[in-house]
Coordinates of C-alpha atoms and ligand atoms in Angstrom, one line a residue:
Chain L
X28 CA -81.3 -18.2 -7.6
X29 CA -79.2 -15.4 -6.3
X30 CA -76.8 -13.6 -8.7
X31 CA -73.7 -12.0 -7.1
X32 CA -70.9 -10.2 -8.6
X33 CA -67.5 -10.1 -6.9
X34 CA -65.3 -7.1 -7.6
X35 CA -62.1 -5.5 -6.2
X36 CA -62.8 -2.0 -5.0
X37 CA -61.6 0.5 -7.5
X38 CA -58.6 2.8 -7.6
X39 CA -59.2 6.6 -7.5
X40 CA -59.9 7.3 -11.1
X41 CA -62.3 4.4 -11.5
X42 CA -64.6 5.0 -8.5
X43 CA -67.4 6.8 -10.2
X44 CA -67.7 4.4 -13.2
X45 CA -67.6 1.5 -10.8
X46 CA -70.2 2.8 -8.4
X47 CA -72.6 3.9 -11.2
X48 CA -72.3 0.5 -12.9
X49 CA -73.1 -1.3 -9.7
X50 CA -76.0 1.0 -8.9
X51 CA -77.5 0.8 -12.3
X52 CA -77.1 -2.8 -13.2
X53 CA -80.1 -5.1 -13.0
X54 CA -78.1 -8.2 -13.7
X55 CA -77.0 -8.8 -10.1
X56 CA -78.8 -8.8 -6.8
X57 CA -75.7 -8.7 -4.7
X58 CA -72.2 -7.4 -4.8
X59 CA -69.1 -8.7 -3.0
X60 CA -66.5 -6.0 -2.4
X61 CA -62.9 -7.0 -1.9
X62 CA -60.2 -4.6 -1.1
X63 CA -56.9 -5.0 -2.9
X64 CA -55.2 -1.6 -2.7
X65 CA -58.3 0.3 -3.8
X66 CA -60.8 2.2 -1.7
X67 CA -62.1 0.8 1.6
X68 CA -64.6 -2.0 1.0
X69 CA -66.5 -0.9 4.1
X70 CA -66.7 2.7 3.0
X71 CA -67.8 1.7 -0.5
X72 CA -70.4 -0.7 1.0
X73 CA -71.9 2.1 3.1
X74 CA -72.1 4.5 0.2
X75 CA -73.6 1.8 -2.1
X76 CA -76.1 1.0 0.5
X77 CA -77.4 4.6 0.2
X78 CA -77.9 4.5 -3.5
X79 CA -79.2 1.0 -4.2
X80 CA -81.0 -1.9 -2.6
X81 CA -78.5 -4.5 -3.6
X82 CA -77.2 -6.8 -0.9
X83 CA -73.7 -5.9 0.0
X84 CA -71.1 -8.5 1.0
X85 CA -67.6 -7.7 2.2
X86 CA -64.8 -10.0 1.3
X87 CA -62.2 -10.0 4.0
X88 CA -58.9 -11.8 3.4
X89 CA -56.1 -12.7 5.7
X90 CA -53.5 -11.6 3.1
X91 CA -52.6 -8.2 4.3
X92 CA -53.7 -7.8 8.0
X93 CA -52.8 -9.4 11.2
X94 CA -55.3 -10.4 13.8
X95 CA -55.4 -6.9 15.3
X96 CA -56.3 -5.3 12.0
X97 CA -58.8 -8.1 11.2
X98 CA -60.5 -7.5 14.5
X99 CA -60.8 -3.8 13.8
X100 CA -62.1 -4.5 10.3
X101 CA -64.9 -6.8 11.6
X102 CA -65.8 -4.3 14.4
X103 CA -66.0 -1.5 11.8
X104 CA -68.1 -3.7 9.5
X105 CA -70.5 -4.4 12.4
X106 CA -70.8 -0.7 13.2
X107 CA -71.5 0.0 9.6
X108 CA -74.2 -2.7 9.6
X109 CA -72.4 -4.8 7.0
X110 CA -72.9 -8.3 8.5
X111 CA -72.6 -10.3 5.3
X112 CA -69.0 -11.2 4.9
X113 CA -67.1 -13.7 2.7
X114 CA -63.8 -14.7 4.2
X115 CA -60.8 -16.1 2.4
X116 CA -57.1 -16.5 2.8
X117 CA -56.7 -14.2 -0.2
X118 CA -54.6 -14.1 -3.4
X119 CA -50.9 -14.0 -2.6
X120 CA -49.4 -10.5 -3.0
X121 CA -47.1 -11.9 -5.7
X122 CA -50.2 -12.0 -7.9
X123 CA -51.5 -8.6 -7.1
X124 CA -50.6 -5.1 -8.1
X125 CA -48.2 -5.0 -5.1
X126 CA -46.1 -8.1 -5.8
X127 CA -43.3 -7.0 -3.4
X128 CA -45.7 -6.6 -0.5
X129 CA -45.3 -8.8 2.6
X130 CA -47.7 -11.7 2.7
X131 CA -49.3 -11.6 6.2
X132 CA -51.6 -14.6 6.6
X133 CA -51.2 -14.4 10.4
X134 CA -54.6 -15.9 10.8
X135 CA -55.8 -18.3 8.1
X136 CA -59.5 -18.2 7.0
X137 CA -60.4 -20.9 9.5
X138 CA -58.8 -19.1 12.4
X139 CA -60.5 -15.9 11.2
X140 CA -63.9 -17.7 11.2
X141 CA -63.1 -18.8 14.8
X142 CA -62.3 -15.3 15.8
X143 CA -65.7 -14.1 14.4
X144 CA -67.8 -16.9 15.6
X145 CA -66.3 -18.2 18.8
X146 CA -67.3 -17.1 22.3
X147 CA -63.8 -17.0 23.4
X148 CA -61.4 -17.2 20.5
X149 CA -58.3 -18.9 21.8
X150 CA -55.9 -16.3 20.5
X151 CA -56.8 -12.9 21.9
X152 CA -56.7 -11.7 25.5
X153 CA -59.5 -12.8 27.8
X154 CA -61.2 -9.4 28.0
X155 CA -61.3 -8.9 24.2
X156 CA -64.9 -8.3 23.5
X157 CA -66.1 -11.2 21.3
X158 CA -67.3 -10.5 17.8
X159 CA -69.8 -13.3 18.0
X160 CA -72.6 -11.2 19.6
X161 CA -73.3 -9.7 16.1
X162 CA -75.7 -11.2 13.5
X163 CA -73.0 -12.2 11.1
X164 CA -73.7 -14.2 8.0
X165 CA -70.3 -15.5 7.1
X166 CA -69.3 -17.2 3.8
X167 CA -66.2 -19.3 3.3
X168 CA -64.5 -20.3 0.1
X169 CA -63.4 -23.8 -0.7
X170 CA -60.6 -24.0 -3.2
X171 CA -60.8 -27.4 -4.7
X172 CA -62.1 -30.9 -4.4
X173 CA -59.3 -32.9 -2.9
X174 CA -59.6 -34.8 0.4
X175 CA -57.7 -31.9 2.0
X176 CA -60.2 -29.4 0.7
X177 CA -63.1 -31.4 2.0
X178 CA -61.4 -31.8 5.3
X179 CA -61.1 -28.0 5.5
X180 CA -64.8 -27.6 4.5
X181 CA -65.7 -29.9 7.5
X182 CA -63.7 -27.7 9.8
X183 CA -65.5 -24.6 8.4
X184 CA -68.8 -26.2 8.9
X185 CA -68.0 -27.1 12.5
X186 CA -66.7 -23.5 13.2
X187 CA -70.1 -22.1 12.1
X188 CA -69.8 -21.1 8.5
X189 CA -73.1 -19.8 7.2
X190 CA -72.5 -20.0 3.4
X191 CA -70.0 -21.8 1.2
X192 CA -68.5 -20.6 -2.1
X193 CA -67.1 -23.3 -4.3
X194 CA -65.2 -23.2 -7.6
X195 CA -66.8 -26.0 -9.5
X196 CA -70.0 -28.0 -9.9
X197 CA -68.2 -31.1 -8.7
X198 CA -67.2 -29.3 -5.5
X199 CA -70.7 -28.1 -5.1
X200 CA -72.1 -31.6 -5.2
X201 CA -69.5 -32.8 -2.7
X202 CA -70.0 -29.9 -0.2
X203 CA -73.8 -30.4 -0.4
X204 CA -73.2 -33.7 1.3
X205 CA -71.6 -31.9 4.3
X206 CA -74.0 -29.1 4.9
X207 CA -77.4 -27.8 4.3
X208 CA -76.2 -24.2 4.3
X209 CA -76.4 -22.1 1.1
X210 CA -73.7 -23.0 -1.5
X211 CA -72.7 -20.5 -4.2
X212 CA -70.8 -21.3 -7.4
X213 CA -68.0 -18.8 -8.0
X214 CA -67.0 -18.5 -11.7
X215 CA -64.3 -16.3 -13.2
X216 CA -65.8 -13.6 -15.5
X217 CA -63.0 -13.9 -18.0
X218 CA -63.6 -17.7 -18.3
X219 CA -67.4 -17.5 -18.6
X220 CA -68.5 -17.6 -22.2
X221 CA -72.2 -18.1 -21.6
X222 CA -73.4 -16.8 -18.3
X223 CA -77.0 -18.0 -18.7
X224 CA -75.8 -21.5 -19.4
X225 CA -73.6 -21.5 -16.3
X226 CA -76.5 -20.2 -14.3
X227 CA -78.7 -23.0 -15.5
X228 CA -76.1 -25.7 -14.7
X229 CA -75.6 -24.2 -11.2
X230 CA -79.3 -24.2 -10.6
X231 CA -79.6 -27.8 -11.7
X232 CA -76.8 -28.8 -9.4
X233 CA -78.6 -27.2 -6.5
X234 CA -76.6 -24.0 -6.0
X235 CA -78.2 -21.2 -4.0
X236 CA -76.6 -18.7 -6.3
X237 CA -73.9 -17.8 -8.7
X238 CA -71.0 -15.5 -8.0
X239 CA -69.3 -13.9 -11.0
X240 CA -65.8 -13.0 -10.0
X241 CA -64.3 -10.0 -11.9
X242 CA -60.5 -10.4 -11.6
X243 CA -59.8 -6.7 -11.8
X244 CA -60.7 -3.5 -10.1
X245 CA -62.0 -1.9 -13.3
X246 CA -65.7 -2.5 -13.7
X247 CA -67.6 -1.5 -16.8
X248 CA -71.0 -2.5 -18.2
X249 CA -69.2 -4.7 -20.7
X250 CA -68.3 -7.2 -18.0
X251 CA -71.8 -7.4 -16.8
X252 CA -73.2 -8.5 -20.2
Chain G
X15 CA -27.6 -25.4 7.1
X16 CA -27.8 -21.6 6.7
X17 CA -28.0 -20.9 3.0
X18 CA -26.3 -17.7 1.8
X19 CA -25.2 -16.2 -1.5
X20 CA -22.7 -13.6 -2.4
X21 CA -23.8 -10.0 -2.8
X22 CA -23.4 -8.3 -6.2
X23 CA -19.7 -7.3 -6.6
X24 CA -20.6 -3.6 -6.9
X25 CA -22.4 -3.7 -3.6
X26 CA -19.4 -5.4 -1.9
X27 CA -17.0 -2.8 -3.5
X28 CA -19.2 0.0 -2.3
X29 CA -19.3 -1.3 1.2
X30 CA -15.5 -1.4 1.5
X31 CA -15.0 1.8 -0.4
X32 CA -14.0 3.9 2.6
X33 CA -11.3 1.5 3.8
X34 CA -7.9 0.7 2.5
X35 CA -6.4 -2.1 4.5
X36 CA -8.7 -5.1 4.8
X37 CA -8.9 -8.6 6.2
X38 CA -11.2 -11.0 4.4
X39 CA -12.6 -13.8 6.7
X40 CA -14.6 -16.7 5.3
X41 CA -16.8 -19.3 6.9
X42 CA -15.7 -22.9 6.7
X43 CA -19.1 -24.1 7.7
X44 CA -22.4 -23.4 5.9
X45 CA -21.0 -20.6 3.7
X46 CA -18.3 -22.9 2.4
X47 CA -20.9 -25.6 1.5
X48 CA -22.9 -22.9 -0.3
X49 CA -19.8 -21.8 -2.1
X50 CA -20.4 -18.3 -1.0
X51 CA -17.7 -18.0 1.7
X52 CA -15.3 -20.9 1.3
X53 CA -11.5 -20.5 0.7
X54 CA -12.0 -20.3 -3.0
X55 CA -14.6 -17.5 -2.7
X56 CA -12.3 -15.6 -0.3
X57 CA -9.5 -15.8 -2.9
X58 CA -11.8 -14.6 -5.7
X59 CA -13.0 -11.6 -3.7
X60 CA -9.4 -10.7 -2.8
X61 CA -8.6 -10.7 -6.5
X62 CA -11.5 -8.4 -7.4
X63 CA -10.6 -5.9 -4.7
X64 CA -7.3 -5.1 -6.5
X65 CA -7.2 -1.5 -5.4
X66 CA -7.3 -2.5 -1.7
X67 CA -4.5 -3.8 0.5
X68 CA -5.7 -7.1 1.7
X69 CA -3.5 -7.6 4.8
X70 CA -4.6 -11.2 5.3
X71 CA -7.3 -13.7 4.6
X72 CA -8.6 -16.3 7.0
X73 CA -11.1 -19.1 7.3
X74 CA -13.0 -19.8 10.5
X75 CA -14.9 -23.1 10.7
X76 CA -18.0 -21.8 12.5
X77 CA -17.8 -18.0 13.1
X78 CA -21.3 -18.2 14.5
X79 CA -20.1 -20.2 17.5
X80 CA -18.5 -17.9 20.0
X81 CA -16.4 -20.6 21.5
X82 CA -14.8 -21.5 18.2
X83 CA -14.6 -17.9 17.3
X84 CA -12.8 -16.8 20.5
X85 CA -10.2 -19.5 19.9
X86 CA -9.6 -18.6 16.3
X87 CA -9.5 -14.8 16.9
X88 CA -6.6 -15.4 19.3
X89 CA -4.6 -16.6 16.3
X90 CA -5.2 -13.5 14.2
X91 CA -5.3 -10.9 17.0
X92 CA -2.1 -9.2 16.0
X93 CA -2.8 -9.1 12.3
X94 CA -6.3 -7.6 13.0
X95 CA -4.6 -4.6 14.5
X96 CA -3.2 -3.7 11.0
X97 CA -6.5 -3.5 9.2
X98 CA -9.1 -0.8 8.8
X99 CA -12.0 -3.2 8.3
X100 CA -12.9 -6.8 8.0
X101 CA -15.0 -8.2 5.1
X102 CA -16.7 -11.3 6.3
X103 CA -18.1 -14.0 4.0
X104 CA -20.4 -15.7 6.4
X105 CA -24.1 -15.7 7.2
X106 CA -25.7 -12.8 9.1
X107 CA -25.2 -14.7 12.4
X108 CA -21.5 -15.3 11.7
X109 CA -20.9 -11.7 10.7
X110 CA -22.7 -10.4 13.8
X111 CA -20.9 -12.8 16.2
X112 CA -17.6 -11.7 14.7
X113 CA -18.5 -8.0 14.8
X114 CA -19.4 -8.2 18.4
X115 CA -16.0 -9.8 19.2
X116 CA -13.6 -7.3 17.6
X117 CA -13.1 -3.6 17.6
X118 CA -13.0 -3.1 13.8
X119 CA -15.8 -2.4 11.4
X120 CA -17.2 -5.7 10.0
X121 CA -18.8 -5.7 6.6
X122 CA -20.7 -8.6 5.0
X123 CA -20.1 -9.9 1.5
X124 CA -23.1 -12.2 1.6
X125 CA -26.9 -12.2 1.8
X126 CA -28.3 -14.8 4.1
X127 CA -31.3 -16.6 2.5
X128 CA -32.8 -19.2 4.8
X129 CA -32.1 -22.3 6.9
X130 CA -32.5 -25.1 4.4
X131 CA -31.7 -28.5 3.0
X132 CA -28.7 -29.0 0.7
X133 CA -30.0 -30.9 -2.3
X134 CA -26.8 -30.8 -4.2
X135 CA -24.1 -28.1 -4.7
X136 CA -25.9 -24.9 -5.6
X137 CA -29.3 -26.3 -5.0
X138 CA -31.0 -25.7 -1.7
X139 CA -34.5 -25.8 -0.4
X140 CA -36.1 -23.9 2.5
X141 CA -38.3 -26.1 4.7
X142 CA -38.1 -24.7 8.3
X143 CA -39.1 -21.2 9.4
X144 CA -37.8 -21.7 13.0
X145 CA -41.2 -20.7 14.3
X146 CA -40.7 -22.4 17.7
X147 CA -44.1 -24.2 17.4
X148 CA -43.3 -27.3 15.4
X149 CA -46.2 -29.1 13.7
X150 CA -44.2 -31.8 12.0
X151 CA -45.6 -34.6 14.2
X152 CA -49.1 -33.9 12.8
X153 CA -48.3 -33.1 9.2
X154 CA -46.4 -36.2 8.1
X155 CA -43.1 -34.5 8.7
X156 CA -43.7 -31.7 6.1
X157 CA -44.0 -28.1 7.4
X158 CA -47.0 -26.3 5.9
X159 CA -46.0 -23.0 7.5
X160 CA -42.8 -23.0 5.4
X161 CA -43.7 -25.0 2.4
X162 CA -46.9 -23.2 1.7
X163 CA -46.2 -19.7 0.2
X164 CA -48.9 -18.3 2.4
X165 CA -47.8 -20.3 5.5
X166 CA -51.4 -21.7 5.9
X167 CA -51.4 -24.1 8.9
X168 CA -55.1 -25.1 8.4
X169 CA -55.1 -25.6 4.6
X170 CA -55.6 -25.9 1.8
X171 CA -56.3 -22.2 1.2
X172 CA -59.4 -20.7 -0.4
X173 CA -57.7 -20.0 -3.7
X174 CA -56.4 -23.6 -4.5
X175 CA -58.3 -25.0 -7.5
X176 CA -57.0 -28.4 -8.2
X177 CA -53.9 -30.2 -6.7
X178 CA -51.6 -27.3 -7.7
X179 CA -50.7 -24.2 -5.9
X180 CA -51.9 -21.0 -7.6
X181 CA -48.9 -19.1 -6.2
X182 CA -46.6 -21.4 -8.1
X183 CA -48.7 -23.5 -10.5
X184 CA -45.7 -25.8 -11.1
X185 CA -45.9 -27.0 -7.5
X186 CA -48.3 -29.3 -5.8
X187 CA -50.2 -27.7 -2.9
X188 CA -48.4 -28.7 0.3
X189 CA -51.6 -29.8 1.9
X190 CA -52.1 -32.3 -1.0
X191 CA -48.6 -33.5 -0.5
X192 CA -49.2 -33.9 3.3
X193 CA -52.4 -35.8 2.6
X194 CA -50.7 -38.2 0.1
X195 CA -47.8 -38.7 2.5
X196 CA -50.1 -39.6 5.3
X197 CA -51.9 -42.0 3.2
X198 CA -48.8 -43.7 1.9
X199 CA -47.5 -44.1 5.5
X200 CA -50.9 -45.1 6.7
X201 CA -50.8 -42.3 9.3
X202 CA -53.9 -41.0 11.0
X203 CA -55.7 -38.5 8.8
X204 CA -57.7 -37.1 11.7
X205 CA -58.7 -33.5 11.1
X206 CA -56.4 -31.4 13.2
X207 CA -56.8 -27.7 13.8
X208 CA -53.9 -25.5 14.6
X209 CA -54.1 -22.1 16.3
X210 CA -52.1 -19.2 14.8
X211 CA -48.6 -18.7 15.9
X212 CA -48.0 -17.0 19.2
X213 CA -45.9 -14.0 18.2
X214 CA -45.6 -13.0 21.8
X215 CA -43.2 -15.9 22.2
X216 CA -41.4 -14.9 19.1
X217 CA -40.6 -11.3 20.2
X218 CA -37.2 -10.5 18.7
X219 CA -34.4 -11.0 19.3
X220 CA -35.1 -14.6 20.4
X221 CA -32.7 -16.3 22.8
X222 CA -32.6 -19.3 25.0
X223 CA -31.0 -19.2 28.4
X224 CA -29.8 -21.8 30.9
X225 CA -28.2 -25.1 30.1
X226 CA -30.5 -25.9 27.1
X227 CA -33.6 -24.4 25.5
X228 CA -36.4 -25.1 28.0
X229 CA -39.6 -26.8 26.7
X230 CA -42.3 -24.5 25.5
X231 CA -45.2 -24.0 27.9
Ligands
SF4_12 S1 -52.5 -24.0 -2.7 FE1 -51.7 -25.0 -0.9 S2 -49.5 -24.5 -0.9 FE2 -50.5 -23.1 -2.3 S3 -50.9 -21.3 -1.1 FE3 -52.8 -22.5 -1.0 S4 -52.5 -23.8 0.8 FE4 -50.5 -22.9 0.4

């Protein structure tokens, strides 16, 4: 079973510690990099790729970019060879270090997936070169387990999602009935007492992997233990 | 209804600091309902501007309607000549409509908040963003673009955990509310998908021309 760690890219003073920790840890096979006011996830992914063999995932959210910026972001990721991408709507700015920032969400995660995967996304101009020629491996995040969440998961599946990230074992069981794509269980680092026990439960429930989400952009070895 | 609230007094005082003779004009429509620009609020502001000469106060029912405004302005034309500036207690639309109709500086005493529902006096709720691409026929009459803090039209978002909204954990996720409403009204729960808003159509300032707003293409 794959072990992933999801972090927010660090601020200036923390870059070295964060990079060293990721490069040196043997506890995780993959790292998901999310940008939230720290260094560029793509830049960090490229640099990490030079120093370790861990799988690099980008997490791209709709929170702070419109479709033009998202298109550029995906294009740059493709040029950098970073094709594993987790997309999400993204934590509202009110709960970030920039609470007064404008929430963008011009595309939602479903529309972003369409923009990446569709031959002719219905919301650009006709000659916009489609992103779907690239070998993307796109993960989507399902928030909960209500009828509405499952409805959205169905839409993601039909729009070509390659992986699913869920927040609970119950959701994992439910999403398994919709798709045979890999499903990862995301757990918050600060709420996980016994990582090996969570790992075992996820494995038993048929998860393809576990994603430990570190809710801060400070990463130290302590979090990885 | 356009919901507005009075600016902090210091800000109002600072905005009129350079003028001595003032007129204060209130709005008898939305701002009166919001108790931010009614007759009483006009009187109160007049009292707090004790160092100014308030030449006259006046109430216009809908200063945002040029037809009503033109008629009402004829009644105060002469008195307006005697003031240095006009302090307007109306929404941004009312202030600008008035400002474009007279040759005096117009200052606002209000902040305009949103178009919304009046729940009861001093309690208002936003529920329409005037996006021009209404989804209400598909969402059980509840606008997700306005009622979801992220404006997600294909929800629920990736961050929702249970039925609550992580942005405001006291509130139910609007997509859960829509779902429940559809179920209780036995409306079709077919999975719809909505494209993002077409901002080209929303290029500002928006206006409609002709006899009435023509249907969207
Ligand atoms: S939980 Fe629901 S209402 Fe809250 S931000 Fe997400 S989609 Fe919007």
